[in-house]
Short mmCIF file of C-alpha atoms and ligand atoms in Angstrom, two decimals:
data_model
loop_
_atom_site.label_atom_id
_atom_site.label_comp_id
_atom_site.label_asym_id
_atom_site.label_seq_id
_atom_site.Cartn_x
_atom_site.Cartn_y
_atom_site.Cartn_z
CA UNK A 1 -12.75 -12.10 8.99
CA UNK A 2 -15.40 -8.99 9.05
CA UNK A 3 -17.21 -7.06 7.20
CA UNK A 4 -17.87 -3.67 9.85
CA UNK A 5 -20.88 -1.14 9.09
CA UNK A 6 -20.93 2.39 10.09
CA UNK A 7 -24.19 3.96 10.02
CA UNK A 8 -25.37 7.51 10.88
CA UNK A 9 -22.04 7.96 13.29
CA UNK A 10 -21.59 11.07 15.15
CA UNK A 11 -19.81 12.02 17.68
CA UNK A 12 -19.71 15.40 19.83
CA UNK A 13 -17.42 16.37 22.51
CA UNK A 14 -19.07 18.49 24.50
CA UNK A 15 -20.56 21.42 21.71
CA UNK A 16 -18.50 20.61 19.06
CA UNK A 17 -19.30 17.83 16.62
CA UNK A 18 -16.01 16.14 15.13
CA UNK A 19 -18.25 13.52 12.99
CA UNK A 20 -21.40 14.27 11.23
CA UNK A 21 -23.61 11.53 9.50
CA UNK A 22 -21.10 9.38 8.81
CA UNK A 23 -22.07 6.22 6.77
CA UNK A 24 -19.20 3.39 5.52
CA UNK A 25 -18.83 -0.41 4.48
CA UNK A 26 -15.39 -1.83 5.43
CA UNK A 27 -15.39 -5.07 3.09
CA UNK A 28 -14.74 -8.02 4.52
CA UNK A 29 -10.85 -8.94 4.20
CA UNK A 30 -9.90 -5.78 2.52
CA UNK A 31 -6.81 -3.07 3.47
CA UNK A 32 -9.38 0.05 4.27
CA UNK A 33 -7.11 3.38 4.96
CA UNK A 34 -8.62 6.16 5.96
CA UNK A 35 -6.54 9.31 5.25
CA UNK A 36 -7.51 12.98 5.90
CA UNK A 37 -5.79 15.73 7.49
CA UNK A 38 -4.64 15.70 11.21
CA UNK A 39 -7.74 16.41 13.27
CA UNK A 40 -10.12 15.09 10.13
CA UNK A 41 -11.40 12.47 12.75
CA UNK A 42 -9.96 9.50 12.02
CA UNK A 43 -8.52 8.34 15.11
CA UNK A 44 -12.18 9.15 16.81
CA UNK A 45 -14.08 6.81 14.21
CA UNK A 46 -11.59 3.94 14.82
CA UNK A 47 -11.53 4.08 18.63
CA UNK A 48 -15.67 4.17 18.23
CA UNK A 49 -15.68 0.56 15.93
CA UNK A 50 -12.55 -0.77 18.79
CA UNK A 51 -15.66 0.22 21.67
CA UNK A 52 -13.16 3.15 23.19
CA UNK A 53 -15.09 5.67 22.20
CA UNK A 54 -18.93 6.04 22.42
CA UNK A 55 -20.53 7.46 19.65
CA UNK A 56 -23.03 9.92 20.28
CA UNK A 57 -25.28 8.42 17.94
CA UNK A 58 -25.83 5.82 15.12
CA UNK A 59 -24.86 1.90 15.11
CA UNK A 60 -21.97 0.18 14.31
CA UNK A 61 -22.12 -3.19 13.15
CA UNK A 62 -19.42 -6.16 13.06
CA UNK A 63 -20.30 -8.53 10.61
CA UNK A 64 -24.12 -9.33 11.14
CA UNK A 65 -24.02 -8.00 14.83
CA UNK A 66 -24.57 -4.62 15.94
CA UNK A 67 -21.78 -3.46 18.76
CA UNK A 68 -23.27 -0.70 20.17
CA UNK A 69 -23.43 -1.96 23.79
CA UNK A 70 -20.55 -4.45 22.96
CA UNK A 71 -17.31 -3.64 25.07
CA UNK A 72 -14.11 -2.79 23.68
CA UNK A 73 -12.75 -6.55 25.04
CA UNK A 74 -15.66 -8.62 23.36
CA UNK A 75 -15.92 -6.89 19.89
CA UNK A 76 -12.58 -9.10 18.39
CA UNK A 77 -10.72 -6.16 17.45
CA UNK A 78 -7.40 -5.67 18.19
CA UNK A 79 -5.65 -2.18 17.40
CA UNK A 80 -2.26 -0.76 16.91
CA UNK A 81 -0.94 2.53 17.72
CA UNK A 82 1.81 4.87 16.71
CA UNK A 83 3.72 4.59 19.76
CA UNK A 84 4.19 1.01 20.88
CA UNK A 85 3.43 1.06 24.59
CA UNK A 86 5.39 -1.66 25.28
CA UNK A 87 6.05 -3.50 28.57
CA UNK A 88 10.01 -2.14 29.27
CA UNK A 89 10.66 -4.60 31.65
CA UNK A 90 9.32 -7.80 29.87
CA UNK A 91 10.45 -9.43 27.43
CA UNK A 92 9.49 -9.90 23.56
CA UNK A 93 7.88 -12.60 24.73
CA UNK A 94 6.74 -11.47 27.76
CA UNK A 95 4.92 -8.63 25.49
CA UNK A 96 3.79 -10.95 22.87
CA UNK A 97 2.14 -13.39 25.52
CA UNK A 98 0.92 -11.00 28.25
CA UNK A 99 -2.94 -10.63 26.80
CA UNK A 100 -2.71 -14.47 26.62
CA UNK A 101 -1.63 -15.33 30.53
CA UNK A 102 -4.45 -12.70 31.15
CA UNK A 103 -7.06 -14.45 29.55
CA UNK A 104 -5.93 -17.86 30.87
CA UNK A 105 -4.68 -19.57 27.83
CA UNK A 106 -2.96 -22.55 28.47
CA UNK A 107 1.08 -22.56 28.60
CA UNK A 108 1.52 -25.23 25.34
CA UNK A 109 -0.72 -23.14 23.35
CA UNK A 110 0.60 -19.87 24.42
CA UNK A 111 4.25 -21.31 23.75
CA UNK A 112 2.79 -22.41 20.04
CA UNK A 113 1.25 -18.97 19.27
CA UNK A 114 4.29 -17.06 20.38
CA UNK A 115 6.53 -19.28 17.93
CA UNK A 116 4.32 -19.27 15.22
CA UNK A 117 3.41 -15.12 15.31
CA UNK A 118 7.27 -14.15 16.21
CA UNK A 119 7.92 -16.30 12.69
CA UNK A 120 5.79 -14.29 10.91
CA UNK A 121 6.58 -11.21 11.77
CA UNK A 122 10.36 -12.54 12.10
CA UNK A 123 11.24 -11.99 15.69
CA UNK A 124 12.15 -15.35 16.27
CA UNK A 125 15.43 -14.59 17.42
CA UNK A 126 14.76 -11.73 19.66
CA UNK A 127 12.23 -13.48 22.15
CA UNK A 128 14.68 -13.13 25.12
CA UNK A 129 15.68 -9.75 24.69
CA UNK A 130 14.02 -6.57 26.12
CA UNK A 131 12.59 -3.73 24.27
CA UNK A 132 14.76 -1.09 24.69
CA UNK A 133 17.46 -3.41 23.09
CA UNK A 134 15.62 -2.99 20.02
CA UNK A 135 15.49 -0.69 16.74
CA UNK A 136 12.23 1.06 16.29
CA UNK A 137 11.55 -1.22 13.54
CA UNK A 138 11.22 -4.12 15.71
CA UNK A 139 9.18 -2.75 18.00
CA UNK A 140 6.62 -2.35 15.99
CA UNK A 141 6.75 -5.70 15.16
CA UNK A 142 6.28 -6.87 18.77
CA UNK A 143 3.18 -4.64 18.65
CA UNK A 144 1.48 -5.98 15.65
CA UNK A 145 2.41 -9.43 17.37
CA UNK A 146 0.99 -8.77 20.40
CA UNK A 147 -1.87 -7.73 18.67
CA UNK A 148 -1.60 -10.78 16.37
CA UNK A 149 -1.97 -13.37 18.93
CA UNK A 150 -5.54 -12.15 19.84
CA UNK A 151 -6.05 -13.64 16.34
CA UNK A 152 -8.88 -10.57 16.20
CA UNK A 153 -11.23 -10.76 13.41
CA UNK A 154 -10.55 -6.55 12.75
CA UNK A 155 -6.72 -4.81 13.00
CA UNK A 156 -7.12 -1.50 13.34
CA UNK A 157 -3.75 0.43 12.98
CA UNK A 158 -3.58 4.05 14.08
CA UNK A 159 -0.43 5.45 12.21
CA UNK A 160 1.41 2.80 13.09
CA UNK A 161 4.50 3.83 11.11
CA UNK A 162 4.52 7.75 12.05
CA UNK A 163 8.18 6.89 14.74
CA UNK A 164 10.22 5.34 11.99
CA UNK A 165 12.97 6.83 9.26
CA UNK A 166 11.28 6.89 6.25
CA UNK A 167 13.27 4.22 5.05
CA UNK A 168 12.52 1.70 7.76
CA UNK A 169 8.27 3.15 6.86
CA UNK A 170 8.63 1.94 3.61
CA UNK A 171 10.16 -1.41 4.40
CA UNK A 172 7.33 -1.50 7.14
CA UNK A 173 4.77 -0.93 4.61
CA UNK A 174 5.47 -3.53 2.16
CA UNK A 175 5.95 -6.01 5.40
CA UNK A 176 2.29 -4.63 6.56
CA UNK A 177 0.74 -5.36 2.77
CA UNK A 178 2.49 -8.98 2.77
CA UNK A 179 0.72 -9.63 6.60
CA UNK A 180 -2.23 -8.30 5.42
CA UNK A 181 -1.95 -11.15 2.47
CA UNK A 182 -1.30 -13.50 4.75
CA UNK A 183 -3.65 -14.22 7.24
CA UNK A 184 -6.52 -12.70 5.21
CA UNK A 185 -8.13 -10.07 8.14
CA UNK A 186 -9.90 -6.99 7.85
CA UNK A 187 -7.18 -4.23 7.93
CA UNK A 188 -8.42 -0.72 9.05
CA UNK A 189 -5.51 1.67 8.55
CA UNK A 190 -5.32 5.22 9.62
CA UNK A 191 -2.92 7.50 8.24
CA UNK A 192 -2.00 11.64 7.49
CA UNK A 193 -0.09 10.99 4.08
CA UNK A 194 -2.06 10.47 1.06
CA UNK A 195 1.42 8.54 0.02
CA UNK A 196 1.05 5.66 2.42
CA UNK A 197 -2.33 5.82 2.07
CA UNK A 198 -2.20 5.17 -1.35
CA UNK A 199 0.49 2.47 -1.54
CA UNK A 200 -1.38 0.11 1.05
CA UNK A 201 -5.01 0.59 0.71
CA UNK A 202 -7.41 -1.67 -1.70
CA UNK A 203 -10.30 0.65 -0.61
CA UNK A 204 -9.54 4.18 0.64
CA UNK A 205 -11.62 6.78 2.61
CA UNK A 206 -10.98 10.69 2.45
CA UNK A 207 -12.39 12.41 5.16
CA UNK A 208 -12.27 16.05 6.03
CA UNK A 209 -14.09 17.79 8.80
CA UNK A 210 -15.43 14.97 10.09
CA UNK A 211 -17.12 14.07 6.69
CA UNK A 212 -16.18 11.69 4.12
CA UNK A 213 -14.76 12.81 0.65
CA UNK A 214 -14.85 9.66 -1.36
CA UNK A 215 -14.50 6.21 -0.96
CA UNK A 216 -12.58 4.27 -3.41
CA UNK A 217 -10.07 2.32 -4.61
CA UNK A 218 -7.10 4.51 -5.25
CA UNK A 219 -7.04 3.83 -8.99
CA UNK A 220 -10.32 5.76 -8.95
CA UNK A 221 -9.41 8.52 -6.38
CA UNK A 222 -6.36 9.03 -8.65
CA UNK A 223 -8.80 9.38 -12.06
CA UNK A 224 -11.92 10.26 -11.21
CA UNK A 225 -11.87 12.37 -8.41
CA UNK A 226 -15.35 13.05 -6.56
CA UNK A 227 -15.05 17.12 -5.73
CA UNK A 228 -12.07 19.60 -5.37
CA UNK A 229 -10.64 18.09 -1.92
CA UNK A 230 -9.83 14.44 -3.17
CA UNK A 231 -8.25 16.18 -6.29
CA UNK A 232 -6.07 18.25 -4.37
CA UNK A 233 -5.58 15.92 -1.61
CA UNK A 234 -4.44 12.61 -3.77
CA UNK A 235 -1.15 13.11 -5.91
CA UNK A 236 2.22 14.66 -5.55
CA UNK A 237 2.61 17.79 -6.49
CA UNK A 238 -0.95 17.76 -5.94
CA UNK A 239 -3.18 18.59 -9.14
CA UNK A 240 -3.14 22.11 -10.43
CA UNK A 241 -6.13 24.47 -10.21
CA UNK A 242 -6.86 27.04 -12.02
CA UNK A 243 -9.70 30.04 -11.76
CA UNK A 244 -11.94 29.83 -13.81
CA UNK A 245 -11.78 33.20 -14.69
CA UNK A 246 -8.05 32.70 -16.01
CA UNK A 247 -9.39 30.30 -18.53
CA UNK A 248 -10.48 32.23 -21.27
CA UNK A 249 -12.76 30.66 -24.33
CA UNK A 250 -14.56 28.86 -21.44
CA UNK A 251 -17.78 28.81 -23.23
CA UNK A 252 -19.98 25.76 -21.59
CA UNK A 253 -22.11 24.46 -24.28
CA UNK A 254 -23.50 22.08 -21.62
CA UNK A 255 -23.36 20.69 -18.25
CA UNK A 256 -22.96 23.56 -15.05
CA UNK A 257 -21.18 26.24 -13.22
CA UNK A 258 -17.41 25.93 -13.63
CA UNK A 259 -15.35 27.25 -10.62
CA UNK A 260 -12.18 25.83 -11.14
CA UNK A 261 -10.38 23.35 -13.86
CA UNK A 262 -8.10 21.34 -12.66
CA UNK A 263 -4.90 19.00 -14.33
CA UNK A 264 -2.47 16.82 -12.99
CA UNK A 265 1.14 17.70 -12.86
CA UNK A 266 2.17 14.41 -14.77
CA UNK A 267 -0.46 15.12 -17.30
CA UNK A 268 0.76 18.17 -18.71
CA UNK A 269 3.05 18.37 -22.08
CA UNK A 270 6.29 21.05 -21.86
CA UNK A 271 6.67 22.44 -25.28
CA UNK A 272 3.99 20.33 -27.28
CA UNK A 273 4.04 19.81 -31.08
CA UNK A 274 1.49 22.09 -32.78
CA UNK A 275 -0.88 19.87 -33.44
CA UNK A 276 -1.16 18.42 -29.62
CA UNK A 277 -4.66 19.50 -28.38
CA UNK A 278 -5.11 21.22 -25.54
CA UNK A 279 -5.39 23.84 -23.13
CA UNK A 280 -2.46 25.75 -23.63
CA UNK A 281 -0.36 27.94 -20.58
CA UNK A 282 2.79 29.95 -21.11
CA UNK A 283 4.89 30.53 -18.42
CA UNK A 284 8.30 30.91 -16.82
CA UNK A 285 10.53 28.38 -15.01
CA UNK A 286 10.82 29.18 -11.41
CA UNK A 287 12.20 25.97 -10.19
CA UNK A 288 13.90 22.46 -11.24
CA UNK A 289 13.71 19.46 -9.21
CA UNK A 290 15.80 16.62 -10.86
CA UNK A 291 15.33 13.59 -9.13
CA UNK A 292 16.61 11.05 -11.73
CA UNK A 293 13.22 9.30 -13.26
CA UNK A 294 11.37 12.22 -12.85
CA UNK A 295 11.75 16.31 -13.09
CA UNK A 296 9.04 18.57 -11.46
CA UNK A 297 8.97 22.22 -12.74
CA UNK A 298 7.65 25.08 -10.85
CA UNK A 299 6.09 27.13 -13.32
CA UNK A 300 4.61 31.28 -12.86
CA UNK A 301 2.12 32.14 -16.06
CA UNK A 302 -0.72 34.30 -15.62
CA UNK A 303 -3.22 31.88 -14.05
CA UNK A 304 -0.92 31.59 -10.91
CA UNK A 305 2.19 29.62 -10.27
CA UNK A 306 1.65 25.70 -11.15
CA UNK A 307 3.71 22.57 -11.67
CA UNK A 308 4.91 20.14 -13.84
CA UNK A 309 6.48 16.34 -13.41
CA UNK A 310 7.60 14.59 -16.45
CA UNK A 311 9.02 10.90 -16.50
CA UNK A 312 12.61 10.14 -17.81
CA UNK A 313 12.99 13.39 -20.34
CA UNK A 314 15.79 15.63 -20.20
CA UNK A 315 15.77 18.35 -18.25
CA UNK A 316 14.30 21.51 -19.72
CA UNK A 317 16.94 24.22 -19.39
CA UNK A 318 14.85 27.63 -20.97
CA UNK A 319 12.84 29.63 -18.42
CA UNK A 320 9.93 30.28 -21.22
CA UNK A 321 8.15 27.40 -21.86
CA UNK A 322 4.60 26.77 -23.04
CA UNK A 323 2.49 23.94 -21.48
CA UNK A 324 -0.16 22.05 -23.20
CA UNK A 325 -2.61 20.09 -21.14
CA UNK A 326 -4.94 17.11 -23.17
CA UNK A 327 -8.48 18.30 -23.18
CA UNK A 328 -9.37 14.68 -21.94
CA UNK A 329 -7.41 15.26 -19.11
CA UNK A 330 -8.79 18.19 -18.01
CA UNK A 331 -11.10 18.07 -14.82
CA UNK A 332 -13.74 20.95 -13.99
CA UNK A 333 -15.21 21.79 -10.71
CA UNK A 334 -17.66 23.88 -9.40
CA UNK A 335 -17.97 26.81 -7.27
CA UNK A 336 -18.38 24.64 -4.07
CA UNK A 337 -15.57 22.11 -5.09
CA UNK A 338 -18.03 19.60 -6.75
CA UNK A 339 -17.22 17.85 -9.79
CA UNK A 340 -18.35 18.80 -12.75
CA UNK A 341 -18.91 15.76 -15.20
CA UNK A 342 -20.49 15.96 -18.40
CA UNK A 343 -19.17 19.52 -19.56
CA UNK A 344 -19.06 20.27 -22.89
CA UNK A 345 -17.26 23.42 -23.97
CA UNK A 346 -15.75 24.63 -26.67
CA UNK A 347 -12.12 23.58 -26.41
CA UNK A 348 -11.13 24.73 -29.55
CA UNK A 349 -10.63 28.04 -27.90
CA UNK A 350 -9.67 27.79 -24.94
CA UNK A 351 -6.28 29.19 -23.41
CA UNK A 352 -5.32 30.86 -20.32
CA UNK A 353 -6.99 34.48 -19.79
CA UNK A 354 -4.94 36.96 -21.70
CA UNK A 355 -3.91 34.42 -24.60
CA UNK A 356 -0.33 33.02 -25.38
CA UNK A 357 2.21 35.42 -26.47
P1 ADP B 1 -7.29 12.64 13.56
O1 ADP B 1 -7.04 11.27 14.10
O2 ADP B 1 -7.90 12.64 12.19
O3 ADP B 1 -6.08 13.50 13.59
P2 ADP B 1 -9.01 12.91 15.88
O4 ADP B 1 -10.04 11.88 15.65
O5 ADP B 1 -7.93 12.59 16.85
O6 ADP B 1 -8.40 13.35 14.49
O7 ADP B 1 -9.71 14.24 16.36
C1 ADP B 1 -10.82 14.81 15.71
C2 ADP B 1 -11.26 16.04 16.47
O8 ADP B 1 -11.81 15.65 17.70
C3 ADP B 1 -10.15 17.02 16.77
O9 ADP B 1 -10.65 18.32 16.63
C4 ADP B 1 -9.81 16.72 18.21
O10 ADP B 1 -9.35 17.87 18.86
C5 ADP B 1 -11.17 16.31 18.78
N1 ADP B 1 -11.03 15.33 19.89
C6 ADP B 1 -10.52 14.08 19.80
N2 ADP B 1 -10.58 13.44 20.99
C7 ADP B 1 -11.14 14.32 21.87
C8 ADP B 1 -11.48 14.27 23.25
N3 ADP B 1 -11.25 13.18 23.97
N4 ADP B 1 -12.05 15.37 23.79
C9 ADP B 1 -12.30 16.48 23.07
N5 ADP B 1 -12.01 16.59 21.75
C10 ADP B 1 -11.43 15.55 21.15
MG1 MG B 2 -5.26 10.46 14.84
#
């Protein structure tokens, strides 16, 4: 178990800084993902807490020690990547029990570590066999086992699931949460899509440009987004946003700049009673997904093309429809993509630039 402290991290290559000031508290036992976009930097601030990396400045801490001038072997952290690297002429357990033989662990307590981690991550059965005999599935397992066996206080998994069929990912994932469960350790998880990200994590980290966004639990990225780039980034379709100058009746009574208001897809009403409340959009049908539970609309209106997912409703079948968003659910931002909390305006009048018609 660890709690790991980042403080002040950068790192340069060369000229060009990938990671700027970055400061972060990875509890102690939790399932940490950090998500961003590919080249964000995530891979670079996980090889720096594993010891591969040097940071060019600031101290990183596992649990009450600080690891600066700790190598990669000594720091108890044992990490997973995306593509397996596994032994092709050993064994499962050859692979499993390789680090182990290295390191001079006895043969009885190699033989019990190797039964008990295959178990867990259900290899049992495959010990004897060699990689290349195996589905992509399973060779992930003999990774995470071969990390397992270290019994490391930090996993750190660099998108570990990126090789398999998304069908196999998602059977992976639930496997990874149930591990996690089980033997309690700090999980550091590194991932592109905000859709793994966000079914694993307890705590989650957006970065971008080398910078974190937020850092939350995903209920709270979801709701209460911290500027324009979490907003966008968390959610599918990802949240509408709208100009500020296409909202007209935008009169602040208090609070700052708007530069954008924002909704989510799922939070929008097609063809609300009269009396629903809300920021009201006409526009025309451009697309219909049907996928069973849910329908997403593409929608054009005068504020730009947007879209719409409703949950078990029939599928709307007229191209005009109007769409009412809450006021409460609403989210305003300003001109550099901060959010805006606290606005007051008056809602009564407000409705996309050029009114409904
Ligand atoms: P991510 O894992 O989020 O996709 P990385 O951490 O791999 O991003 O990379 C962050 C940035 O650092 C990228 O611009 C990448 O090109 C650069 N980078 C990573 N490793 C090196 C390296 N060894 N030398 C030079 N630039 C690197
Ligand atoms: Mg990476």
């Amino acid at each position: 178990m660890a709690k790991i402290e980042l403080k002040h991290i950068s790192k340069k290559f060369k000229d060009e800084t990938v990671i700027e000031d970055l400061n972060l508290t990875i509890k102690d036992g939790s399932f940490t993902v950090l998500v961003g976009p590919s080249g964000c930097g995530k891979s670079t601030t996980l090889r720096m807490v594993a010891g591969l990396e040097k940071q060019t400045s600031g101290e990183i801490w596992i649990d009450d020690k600080c690891v600066n001038d700790t190598p990669p072997g000594l720091r108890d952290v044992a990490m997973v990547f995306q593509n397996y690297a596994l032994y092709p002429t050993m064994t499962v357990r050859g692979n499993i029990e390789f680090g182990l033989k290295n390191r001079g662990v006895p043969r009885d307590e190699r033989e019990k570590l190797v039964k008990d981690i295959s178990e867990i991550v259900g290899l049992t059965s495959y010990l004897n066999k060699k990689p290349q005999s195996l589905s992509g599935g399973q060779r992930q397992r003999v990774a995470l086992a071969r990390a397992m066996v270290k019994k490391p206080k930090v996993f750190i998994l660099d998108e570990p699931l990126s090789n398999l069929d998304a069908k196999l990912r998602n059977q992976m994932r639930t496997e990874l949460i149930q591990l996690h469960k089980r033997l309690g350790t700090t999980f550091v998880y590194v991932t592109h899509d905000q859709v793994e990200a966000m079914s694993m994590g307890d705590e989650i980290v957006v970065m971008n440009k080398g910078i974190i966004q937020q850092a939350d639990s995903p209920m709270k990225l979801y709701h209460d987004p911290a500027n324009l780039f979490t907003a966008e980034f968390i959610g599918t379709p990802a949240m509408n946003m709208i100009n500020r100058k296409d909202v007209q009746g935008l009169d602040i009574q208090k609070g700052g700049s708007i530069g954008y208001v924002g909704f989510r897809p799922e939070q929008a009403i097609i063809n609300a009673s009269a009396e629903t409340e809300g920021y009201a959009i006409e526009g025309e049908i451009l697309t219909r997904e049907s996928l069973g539970a849910e329908n997403i609309y593409q929608i054009q209106s005068r504020a730009g093309i947007f879209f719409i997912k409703t949950f078990l409703t029939a599928l709307v079948t007229s191209d005009r429809v109007k769409v009412t968003i809450p006021y409460e659910y609403l989210y305003y931002f300003g001109l550099s993509g901060e959010r805006l909390r606290g606005i007051e305006i008056n809602t009564k009048r407000l409705v996309v630039a050029g009114g409904i018609t």
